Coordinates of C-alpha atoms in Angstrom, one line a residue:
X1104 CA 152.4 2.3 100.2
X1105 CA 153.7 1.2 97.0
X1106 CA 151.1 0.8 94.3
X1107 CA 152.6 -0.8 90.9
X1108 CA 151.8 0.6 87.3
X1109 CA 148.3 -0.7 86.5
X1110 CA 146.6 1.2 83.7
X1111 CA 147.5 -1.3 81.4
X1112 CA 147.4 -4.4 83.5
X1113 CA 145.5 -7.2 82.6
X1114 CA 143.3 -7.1 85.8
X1115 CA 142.6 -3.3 85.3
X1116 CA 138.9 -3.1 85.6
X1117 CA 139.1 -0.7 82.5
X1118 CA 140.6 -3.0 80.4
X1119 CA 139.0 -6.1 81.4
X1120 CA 135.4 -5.0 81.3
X1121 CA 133.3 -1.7 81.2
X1122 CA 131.8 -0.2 84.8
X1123 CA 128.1 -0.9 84.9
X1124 CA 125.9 1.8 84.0
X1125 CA 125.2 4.5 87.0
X1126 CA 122.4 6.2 85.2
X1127 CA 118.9 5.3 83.3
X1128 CA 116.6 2.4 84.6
X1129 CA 118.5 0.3 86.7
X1130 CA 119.7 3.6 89.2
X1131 CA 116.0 4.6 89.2
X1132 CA 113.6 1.6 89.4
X1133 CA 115.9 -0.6 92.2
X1134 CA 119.1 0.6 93.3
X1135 CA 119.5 -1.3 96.8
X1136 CA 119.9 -4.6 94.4
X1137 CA 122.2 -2.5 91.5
X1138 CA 124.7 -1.4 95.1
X1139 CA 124.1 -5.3 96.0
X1140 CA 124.9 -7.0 92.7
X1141 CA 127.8 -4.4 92.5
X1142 CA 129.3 -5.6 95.8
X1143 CA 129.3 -9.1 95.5
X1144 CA 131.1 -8.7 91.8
X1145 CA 133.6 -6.2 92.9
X1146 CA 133.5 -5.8 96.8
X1147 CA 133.4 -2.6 98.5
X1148 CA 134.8 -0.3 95.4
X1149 CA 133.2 -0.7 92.0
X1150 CA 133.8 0.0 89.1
X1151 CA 130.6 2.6 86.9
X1152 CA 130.0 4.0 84.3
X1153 CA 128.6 7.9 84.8
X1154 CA 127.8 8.3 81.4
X1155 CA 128.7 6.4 77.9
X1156 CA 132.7 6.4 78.1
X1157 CA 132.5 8.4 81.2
X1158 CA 134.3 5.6 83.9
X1159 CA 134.6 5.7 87.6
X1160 CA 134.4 3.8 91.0
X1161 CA 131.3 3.9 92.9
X1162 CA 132.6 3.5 96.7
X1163 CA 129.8 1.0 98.6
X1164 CA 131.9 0.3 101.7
X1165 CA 130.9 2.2 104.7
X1166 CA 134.9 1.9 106.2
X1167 CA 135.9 2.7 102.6
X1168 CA 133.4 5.3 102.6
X1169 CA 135.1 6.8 106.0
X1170 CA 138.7 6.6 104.4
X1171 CA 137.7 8.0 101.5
X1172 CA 136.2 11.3 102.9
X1173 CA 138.7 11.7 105.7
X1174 CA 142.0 11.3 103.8
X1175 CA 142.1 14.3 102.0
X1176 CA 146.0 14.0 101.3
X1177 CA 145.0 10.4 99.0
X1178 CA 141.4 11.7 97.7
X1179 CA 140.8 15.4 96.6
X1180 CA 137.9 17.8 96.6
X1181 CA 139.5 19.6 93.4
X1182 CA 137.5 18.0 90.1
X1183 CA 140.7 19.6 88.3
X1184 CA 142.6 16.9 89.2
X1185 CA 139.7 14.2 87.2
X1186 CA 141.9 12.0 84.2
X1187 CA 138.5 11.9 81.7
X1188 CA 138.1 15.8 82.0
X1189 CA 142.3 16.4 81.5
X1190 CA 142.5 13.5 78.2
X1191 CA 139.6 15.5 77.0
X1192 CA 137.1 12.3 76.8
X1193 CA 134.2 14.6 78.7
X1194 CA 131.9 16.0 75.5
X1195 CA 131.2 19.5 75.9
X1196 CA 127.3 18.9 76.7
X1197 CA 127.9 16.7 79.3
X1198 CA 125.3 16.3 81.5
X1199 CA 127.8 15.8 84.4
X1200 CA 129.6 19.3 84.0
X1201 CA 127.2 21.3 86.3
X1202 CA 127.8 18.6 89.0
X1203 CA 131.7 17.9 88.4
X1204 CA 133.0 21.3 87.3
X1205 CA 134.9 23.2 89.9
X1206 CA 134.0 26.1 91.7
X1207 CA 135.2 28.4 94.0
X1208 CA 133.6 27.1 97.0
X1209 CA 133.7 24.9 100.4
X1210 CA 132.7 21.7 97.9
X1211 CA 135.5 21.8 96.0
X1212 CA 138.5 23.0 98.2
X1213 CA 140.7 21.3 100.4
X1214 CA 143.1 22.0 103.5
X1215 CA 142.8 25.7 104.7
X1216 CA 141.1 27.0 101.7
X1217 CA 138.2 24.9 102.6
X1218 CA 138.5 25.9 106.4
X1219 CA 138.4 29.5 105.5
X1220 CA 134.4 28.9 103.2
X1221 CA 133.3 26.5 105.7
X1222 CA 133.3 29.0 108.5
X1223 CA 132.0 31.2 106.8
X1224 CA 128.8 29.1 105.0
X1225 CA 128.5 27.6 109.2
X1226 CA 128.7 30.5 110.9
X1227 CA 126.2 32.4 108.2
X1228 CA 123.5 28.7 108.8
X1229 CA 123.6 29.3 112.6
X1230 CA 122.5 32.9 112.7
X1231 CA 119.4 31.6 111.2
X1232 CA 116.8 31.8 114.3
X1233 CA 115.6 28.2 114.5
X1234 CA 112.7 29.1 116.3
X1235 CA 111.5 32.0 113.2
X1236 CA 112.7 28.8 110.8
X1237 CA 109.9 26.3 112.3
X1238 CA 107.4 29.1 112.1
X1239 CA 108.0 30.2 108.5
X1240 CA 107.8 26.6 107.8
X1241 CA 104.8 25.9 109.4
X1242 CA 103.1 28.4 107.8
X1243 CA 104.3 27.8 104.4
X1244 CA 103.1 24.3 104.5
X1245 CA 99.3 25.4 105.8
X1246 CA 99.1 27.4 103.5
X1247 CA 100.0 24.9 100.7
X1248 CA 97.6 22.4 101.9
X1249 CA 94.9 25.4 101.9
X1250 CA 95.1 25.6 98.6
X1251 CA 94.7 21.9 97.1
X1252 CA 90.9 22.7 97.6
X1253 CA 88.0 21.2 99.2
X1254 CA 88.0 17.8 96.5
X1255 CA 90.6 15.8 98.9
X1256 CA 93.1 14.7 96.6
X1257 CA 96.6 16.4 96.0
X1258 CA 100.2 15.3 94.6
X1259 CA 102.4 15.7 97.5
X1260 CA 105.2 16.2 95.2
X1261 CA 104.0 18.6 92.8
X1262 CA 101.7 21.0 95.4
X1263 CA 104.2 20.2 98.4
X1264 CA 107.7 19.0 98.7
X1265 CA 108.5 20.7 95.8
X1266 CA 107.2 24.0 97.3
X1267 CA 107.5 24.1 100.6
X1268 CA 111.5 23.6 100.7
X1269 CA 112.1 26.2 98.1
X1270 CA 109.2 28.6 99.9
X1271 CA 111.3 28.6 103.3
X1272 CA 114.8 29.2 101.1
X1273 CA 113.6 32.0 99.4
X1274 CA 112.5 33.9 102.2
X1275 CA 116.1 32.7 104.6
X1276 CA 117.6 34.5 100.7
X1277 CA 115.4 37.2 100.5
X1278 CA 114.7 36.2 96.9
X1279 CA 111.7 37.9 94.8
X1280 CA 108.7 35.2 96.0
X1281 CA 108.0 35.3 92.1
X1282 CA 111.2 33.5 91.7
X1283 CA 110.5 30.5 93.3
X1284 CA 109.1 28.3 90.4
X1285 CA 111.6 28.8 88.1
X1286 CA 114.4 28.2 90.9
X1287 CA 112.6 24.9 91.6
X1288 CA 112.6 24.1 87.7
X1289 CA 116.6 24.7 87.3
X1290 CA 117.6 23.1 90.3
X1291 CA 115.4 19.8 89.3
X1292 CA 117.4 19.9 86.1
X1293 CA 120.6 20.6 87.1
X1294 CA 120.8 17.5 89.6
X1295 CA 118.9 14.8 87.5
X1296 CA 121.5 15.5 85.3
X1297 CA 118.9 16.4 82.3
X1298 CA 119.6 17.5 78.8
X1299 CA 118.8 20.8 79.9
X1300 CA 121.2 21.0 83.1
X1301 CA 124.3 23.0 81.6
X1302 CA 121.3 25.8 80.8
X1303 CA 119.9 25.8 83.8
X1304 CA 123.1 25.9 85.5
X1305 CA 123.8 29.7 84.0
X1306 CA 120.4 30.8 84.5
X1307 CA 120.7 30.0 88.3
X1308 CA 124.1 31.7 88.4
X1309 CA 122.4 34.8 86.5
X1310 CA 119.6 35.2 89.0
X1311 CA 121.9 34.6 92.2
X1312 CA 124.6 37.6 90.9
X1313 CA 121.8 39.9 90.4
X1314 CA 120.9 39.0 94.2
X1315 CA 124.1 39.2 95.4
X1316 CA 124.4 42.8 93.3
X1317 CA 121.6 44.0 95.1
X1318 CA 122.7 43.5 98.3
X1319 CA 125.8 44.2 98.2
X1320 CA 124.0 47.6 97.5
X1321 CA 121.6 47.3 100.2
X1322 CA 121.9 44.2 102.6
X1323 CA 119.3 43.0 105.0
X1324 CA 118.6 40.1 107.4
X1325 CA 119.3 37.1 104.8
X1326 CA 121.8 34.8 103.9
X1327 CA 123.3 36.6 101.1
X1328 CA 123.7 39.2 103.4
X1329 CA 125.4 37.5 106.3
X1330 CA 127.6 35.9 103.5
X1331 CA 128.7 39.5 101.8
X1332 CA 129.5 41.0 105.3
X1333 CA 131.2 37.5 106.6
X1334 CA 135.0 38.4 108.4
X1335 CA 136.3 36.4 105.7
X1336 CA 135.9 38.6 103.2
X1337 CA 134.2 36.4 100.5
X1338 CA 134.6 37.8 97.2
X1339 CA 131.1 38.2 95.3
X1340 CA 131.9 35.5 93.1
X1341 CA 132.4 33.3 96.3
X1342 CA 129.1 34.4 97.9
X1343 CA 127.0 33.8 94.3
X1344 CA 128.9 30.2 94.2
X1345 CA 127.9 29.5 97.9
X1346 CA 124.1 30.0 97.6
X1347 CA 124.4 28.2 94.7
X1348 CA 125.5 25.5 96.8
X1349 CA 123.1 26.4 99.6
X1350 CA 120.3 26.3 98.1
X1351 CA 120.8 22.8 95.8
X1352 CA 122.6 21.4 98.9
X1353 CA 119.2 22.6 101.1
X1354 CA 116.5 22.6 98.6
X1355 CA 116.6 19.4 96.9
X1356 CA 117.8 17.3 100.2
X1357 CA 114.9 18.7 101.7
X1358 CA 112.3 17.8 98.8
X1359 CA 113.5 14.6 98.5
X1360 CA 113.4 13.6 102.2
X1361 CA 109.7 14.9 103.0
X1362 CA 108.7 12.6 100.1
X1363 CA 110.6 9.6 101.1
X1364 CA 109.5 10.0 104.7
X1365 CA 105.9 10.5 103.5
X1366 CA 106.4 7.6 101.6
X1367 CA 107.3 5.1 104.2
X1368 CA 104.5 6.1 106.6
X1369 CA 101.8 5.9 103.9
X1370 CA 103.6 2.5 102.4
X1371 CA 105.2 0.8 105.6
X1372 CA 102.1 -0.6 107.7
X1373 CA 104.7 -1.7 110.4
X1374 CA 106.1 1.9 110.6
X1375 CA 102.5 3.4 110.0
X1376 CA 101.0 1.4 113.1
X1377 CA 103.8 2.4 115.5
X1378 CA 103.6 5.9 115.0
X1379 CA 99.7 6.2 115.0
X1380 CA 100.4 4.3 118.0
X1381 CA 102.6 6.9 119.5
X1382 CA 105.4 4.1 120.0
X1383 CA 107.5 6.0 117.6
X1384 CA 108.1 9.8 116.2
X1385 CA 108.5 11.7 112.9
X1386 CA 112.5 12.0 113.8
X1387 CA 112.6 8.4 113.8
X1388 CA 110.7 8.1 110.6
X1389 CA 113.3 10.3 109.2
X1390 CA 116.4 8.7 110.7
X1391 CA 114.9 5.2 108.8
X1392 CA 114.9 6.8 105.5
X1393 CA 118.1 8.7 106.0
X1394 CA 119.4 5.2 106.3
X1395 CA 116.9 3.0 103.5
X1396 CA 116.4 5.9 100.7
X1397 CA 118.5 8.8 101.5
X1398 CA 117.4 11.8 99.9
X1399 CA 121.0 12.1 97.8
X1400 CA 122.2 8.6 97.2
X1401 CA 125.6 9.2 95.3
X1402 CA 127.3 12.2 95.7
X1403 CA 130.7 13.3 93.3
X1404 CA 133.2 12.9 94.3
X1405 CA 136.5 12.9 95.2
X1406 CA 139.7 12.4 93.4
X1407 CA 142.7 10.3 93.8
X1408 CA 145.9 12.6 94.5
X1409 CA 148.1 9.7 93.3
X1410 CA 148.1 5.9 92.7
X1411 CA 146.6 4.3 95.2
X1412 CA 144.2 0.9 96.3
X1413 CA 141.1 1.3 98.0
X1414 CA 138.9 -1.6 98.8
X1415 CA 140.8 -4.2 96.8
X1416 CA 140.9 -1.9 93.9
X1417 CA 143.8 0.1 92.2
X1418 CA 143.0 3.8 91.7
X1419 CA 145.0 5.9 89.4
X1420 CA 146.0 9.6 89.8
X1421 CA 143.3 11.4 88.5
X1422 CA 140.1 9.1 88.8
X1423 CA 137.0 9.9 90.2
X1424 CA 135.6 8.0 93.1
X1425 CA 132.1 8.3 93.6
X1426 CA 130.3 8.4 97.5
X1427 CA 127.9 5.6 97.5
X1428 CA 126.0 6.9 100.2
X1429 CA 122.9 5.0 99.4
X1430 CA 125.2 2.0 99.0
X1431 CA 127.2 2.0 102.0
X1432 CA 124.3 2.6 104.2
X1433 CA 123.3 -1.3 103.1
X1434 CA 126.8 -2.6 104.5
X1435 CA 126.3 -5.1 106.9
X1436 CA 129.6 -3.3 108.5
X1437 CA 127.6 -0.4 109.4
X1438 CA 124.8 -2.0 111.6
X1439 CA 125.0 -3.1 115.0
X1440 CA 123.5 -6.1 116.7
X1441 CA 120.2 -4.5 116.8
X1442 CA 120.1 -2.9 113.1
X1443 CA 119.9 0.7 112.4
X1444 CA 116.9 1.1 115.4
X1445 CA 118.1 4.5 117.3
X1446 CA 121.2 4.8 115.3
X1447 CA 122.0 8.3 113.3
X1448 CA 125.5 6.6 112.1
X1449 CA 124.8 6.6 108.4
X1450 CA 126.1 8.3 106.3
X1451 CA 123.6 10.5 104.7
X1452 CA 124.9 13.8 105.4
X1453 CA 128.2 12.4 104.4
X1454 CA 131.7 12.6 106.8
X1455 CA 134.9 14.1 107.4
X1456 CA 135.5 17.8 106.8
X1457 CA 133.0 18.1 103.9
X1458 CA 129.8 16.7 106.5
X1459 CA 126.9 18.6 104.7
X1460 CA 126.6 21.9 107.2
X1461 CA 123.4 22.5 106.9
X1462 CA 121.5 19.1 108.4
X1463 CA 120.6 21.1 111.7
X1464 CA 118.1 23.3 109.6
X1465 CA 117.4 20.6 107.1
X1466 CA 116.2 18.7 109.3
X1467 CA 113.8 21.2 111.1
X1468 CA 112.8 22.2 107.8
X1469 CA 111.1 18.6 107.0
X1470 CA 110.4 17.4 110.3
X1471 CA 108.2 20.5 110.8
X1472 CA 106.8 20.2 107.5
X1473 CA 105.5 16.7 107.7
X1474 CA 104.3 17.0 111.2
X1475 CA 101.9 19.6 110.1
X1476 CA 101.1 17.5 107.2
X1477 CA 100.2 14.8 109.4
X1478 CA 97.7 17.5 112.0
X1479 CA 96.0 18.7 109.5
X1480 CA 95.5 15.5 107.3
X1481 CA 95.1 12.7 110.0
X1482 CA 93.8 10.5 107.3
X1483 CA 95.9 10.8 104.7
X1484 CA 96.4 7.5 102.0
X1485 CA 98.2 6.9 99.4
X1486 CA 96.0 6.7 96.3
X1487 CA 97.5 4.3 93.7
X1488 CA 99.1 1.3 94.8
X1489 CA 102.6 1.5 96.3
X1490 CA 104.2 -1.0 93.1
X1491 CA 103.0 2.2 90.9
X1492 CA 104.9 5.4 92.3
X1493 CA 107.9 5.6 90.0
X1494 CA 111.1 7.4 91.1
X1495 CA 113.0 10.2 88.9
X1496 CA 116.0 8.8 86.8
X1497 CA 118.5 10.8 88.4
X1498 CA 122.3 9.1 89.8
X1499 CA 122.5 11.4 92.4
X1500 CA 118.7 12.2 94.1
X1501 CA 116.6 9.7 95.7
X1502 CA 113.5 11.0 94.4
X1503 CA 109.6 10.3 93.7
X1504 CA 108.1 11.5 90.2
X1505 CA 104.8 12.1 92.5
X1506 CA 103.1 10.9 95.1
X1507 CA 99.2 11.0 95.0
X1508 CA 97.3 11.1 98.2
X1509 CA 93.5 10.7 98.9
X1510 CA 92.1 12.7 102.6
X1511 CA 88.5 13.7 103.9
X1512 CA 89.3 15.3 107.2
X1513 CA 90.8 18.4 107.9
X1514 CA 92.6 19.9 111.4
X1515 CA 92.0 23.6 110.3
X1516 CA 94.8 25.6 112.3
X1517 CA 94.2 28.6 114.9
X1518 CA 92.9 31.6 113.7
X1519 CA 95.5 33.7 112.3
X1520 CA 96.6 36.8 114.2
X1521 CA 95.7 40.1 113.3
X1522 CA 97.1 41.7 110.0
X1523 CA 100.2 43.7 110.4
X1524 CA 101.8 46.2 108.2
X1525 CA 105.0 44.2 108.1
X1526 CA 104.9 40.2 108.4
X1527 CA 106.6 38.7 111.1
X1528 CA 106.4 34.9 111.1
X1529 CA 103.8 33.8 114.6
X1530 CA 106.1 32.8 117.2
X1531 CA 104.6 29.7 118.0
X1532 CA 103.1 26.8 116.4
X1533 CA 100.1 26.5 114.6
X1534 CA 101.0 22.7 113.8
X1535 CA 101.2 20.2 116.5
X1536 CA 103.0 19.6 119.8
X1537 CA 104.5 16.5 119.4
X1538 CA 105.1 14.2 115.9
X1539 CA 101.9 12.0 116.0
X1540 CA 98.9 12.2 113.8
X1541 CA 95.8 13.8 115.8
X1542 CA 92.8 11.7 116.5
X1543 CA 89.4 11.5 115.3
X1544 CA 88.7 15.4 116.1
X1545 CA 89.1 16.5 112.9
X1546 CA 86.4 18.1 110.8
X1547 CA 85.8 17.4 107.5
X1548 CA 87.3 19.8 105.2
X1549 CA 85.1 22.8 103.7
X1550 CA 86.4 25.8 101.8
X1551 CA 86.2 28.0 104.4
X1552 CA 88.1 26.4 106.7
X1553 CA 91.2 28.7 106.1
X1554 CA 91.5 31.6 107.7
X1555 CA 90.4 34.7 105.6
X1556 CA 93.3 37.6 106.6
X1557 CA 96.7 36.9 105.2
X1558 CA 99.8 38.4 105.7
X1559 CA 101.0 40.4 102.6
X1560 CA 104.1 38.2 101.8
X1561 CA 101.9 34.8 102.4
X1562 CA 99.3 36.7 99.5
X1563 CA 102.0 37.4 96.9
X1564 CA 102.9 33.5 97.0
X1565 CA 99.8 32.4 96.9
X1566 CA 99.5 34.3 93.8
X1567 CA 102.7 33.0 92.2
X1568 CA 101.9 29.4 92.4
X1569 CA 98.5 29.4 91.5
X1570 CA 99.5 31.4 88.2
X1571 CA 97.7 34.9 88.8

């Protein structure tokens, strides 16, 4: 193709008007009618704005969306190649370096450098035993809900999704439980693009190479492990780079979906009634929200190799183009005759050779997690009005600032097996069978309801977020 010189061209959507704003209010409060107003101005490629003088092209075309991830020769994983960055226009506290600057892993690699991380960050996901992974996680989130307290009221953000993610991650890691708050604080910063995200962005780096230091020294049963002793031979820069990438790739994905799915079954009374019905399941509540709020929205990015058009648009060598994910899930192109009912073709998880590898545990992660939510709190409300929950101002997450819930009953679980000298997650379920709500068999909630022996590790992190 042929693409004619266009930077200065009159129609150049740089020189004829500014991108509109992919940050602040409008990217928070609505942003289903900020990707609709967006295509019918500019079609299926738009032009944004990432931050004041920052431009780009937000991509909100689901067959643009597929080009664009699949044609690695046109569009590049290497940030290096990004105009604003090489003209030097990107201030040095840019709130979009921790999310744009390159690194040395699968995320920013193309061709068979990438082929070489991926196998290694795939093969090192699927040695975790998925069967140990739905019992650590069922666990974590009883004992969560054990600790709100006999008064029936909770934040589900704050004293759940938040935790329960990052609880699961730290013990795949073999991270100090102690470090889990202050991993959740610098990965909150670090995606919503905060004041404070360049900071947290070397602290998280910091703690991770002393991990990776340590086992390199002495390795165990963990990711970082698996990683270090990988046939690729991953240098320990690579490995602290990858659960970098690991565990803001898992962690807030995971947050953000458990709160949206929550969300629609305590907002939607159409989805509410079918699954207290038993007409539908969890996994389709999630599959709905992967489509209508995905937990990532817009991901960065790719950049253009050379001139190019995409969508109607001319690209230049160098610009970014941004994955409307969020966006291109709402193109009429990418439903069938019967909508999005049974269909897992969004684009959520992203496509091509850079398809987020970790969905497969993701996804066990939260649908375990809100099942047991939903067995032990068969009641569970919403306590404000839905018009009141408020979402977090970040261009990338999909994500509640809480999510305040009212409950009386309580499905205490089994009692807990006897203490051992070393925990070892129960092999089998304390939550339910199957993804509906239980019945009216619940008891109401008293403060001895939980069981009263705890396994040692479960003790430390009880400590650790409670503040002893």
């Amino acid at each position: 193709m042929t693409v004619p010189d266009h930077r200065e061209a009159p129609g150049c959507p740089y020189t004829r008007a500014q991108g509109s704003p992919l940050y602040g209010a409008a990217v928070a409060e609505n942003p289903h009618s900020l990707y609709a107003r967006l295509r019918a101005q500019h079609g299926p490629v738009a032009p944004i704005e990432l931050e004041p003088g920052v431009e780009a092209w937000l991509v909100l075309g689901y067959p643009e969306m597929l080009e664009l991830t699949r044609n690695e020769q046109l569009f590049s994983k290497d940030s290096r190649r990004w105009r604003v960055q090489q003209e030097g226009r990107l201030r040095a506290d840019s709130h979009l370096i921790p999310m744009t600057t390159w690194r040395p892993t699968l995320q920013s690699m193309d061709g068979a450098a990438h082929q070489r991380l991926s196998t290694a960050v795939a093969d090192t996901l699927a040695r975790i035993d998925h069967h140990l992974l739905r019992a650590t996680t069922e666990d974590a989130a009883l004992r969560l809900i054990e600790s709100w307290g006999p008064d029936g009221t909770a934040d589900l953000i704050s004293q759940f999704t938040k935790r329960l993610p990052l609880l699961v991650f730290t013990r795949l890691l073999g991270l100090p439980a102690e470090d889990g708050p202050h991993l959740v604080g610098l990965i909150t910063d670090l995606v919503d693009s905060s004041k404070d995200s360049q900071r947290a962005a070397a602290e998280f780096f910091g703690l991770l190479t002393d991990l990776v230091l340590s086992r390199r020294e002495r390795p165990g049963a963990d990711l970082a492990s698996w990683l270090l002793t990988h046939p690729v031979g991953l240098s320990d820069e690579e490995v602290v780079h990858h659960l970098m990438v690991i565990l803001v790739a898992g962690n807030e994905p995971c947050i953000n979906w458990i709160g949206n799915t929550v969300r629609l079954l305590l907002t939607d009374r159409r989805f509410r009634t079918t699954l207290t019905g038993g007409r539908a399941t969890v996994a389709d509540a999630l599959d709905e929200v992967l489509w209508r709020d995905p937990p990532v929205q817009n991901f960065p990015g790719r950049w253009a190799v050379s001139d190019t058009v995409l969508g109607g648009q001319y690209i230049s060598a160098g610009d970014m183009l941004v994955l409307g994910l969020a966006g291109a899930n709402d193109d009429p192109a990418a439903h069938g005759p019967d909508g999005i009912a049974g269909n897992r073709a969004h684009l959520a998880w992203g496509a091509g050779r850079h398809v987020c590898p970790a969905q497969d545990p993701a996804r066990l992660i939260v649908e375990t997690a809100i099942e047991t939510l939903l067995h032990c709190l068969p009641d569970l409300q919403l306590a404000v009005p839905a018009h009141e929950l408020t979402w977090r101002p970040s261009p990338w997450s999909r994500a509640l600032v809480s999510l305040p819930v009212l409950y009386s009953a309580f499905v205490p679980p089994r009692p807990a097996p006897p203490e051992e000298t070393a925990w070892t997650p129960p092999p089998t379920s304390y939550g339910p069978s199957g993804s509906t709500p239980s019945g009216p068999t619940s008891t109401p909630r008293t403060s001895g309801s939980a069981p009263t022996v705890r396994p040692r590790w479960w003790s430390s992190l009880a400590g650790w977020w409670s503040g002893r």
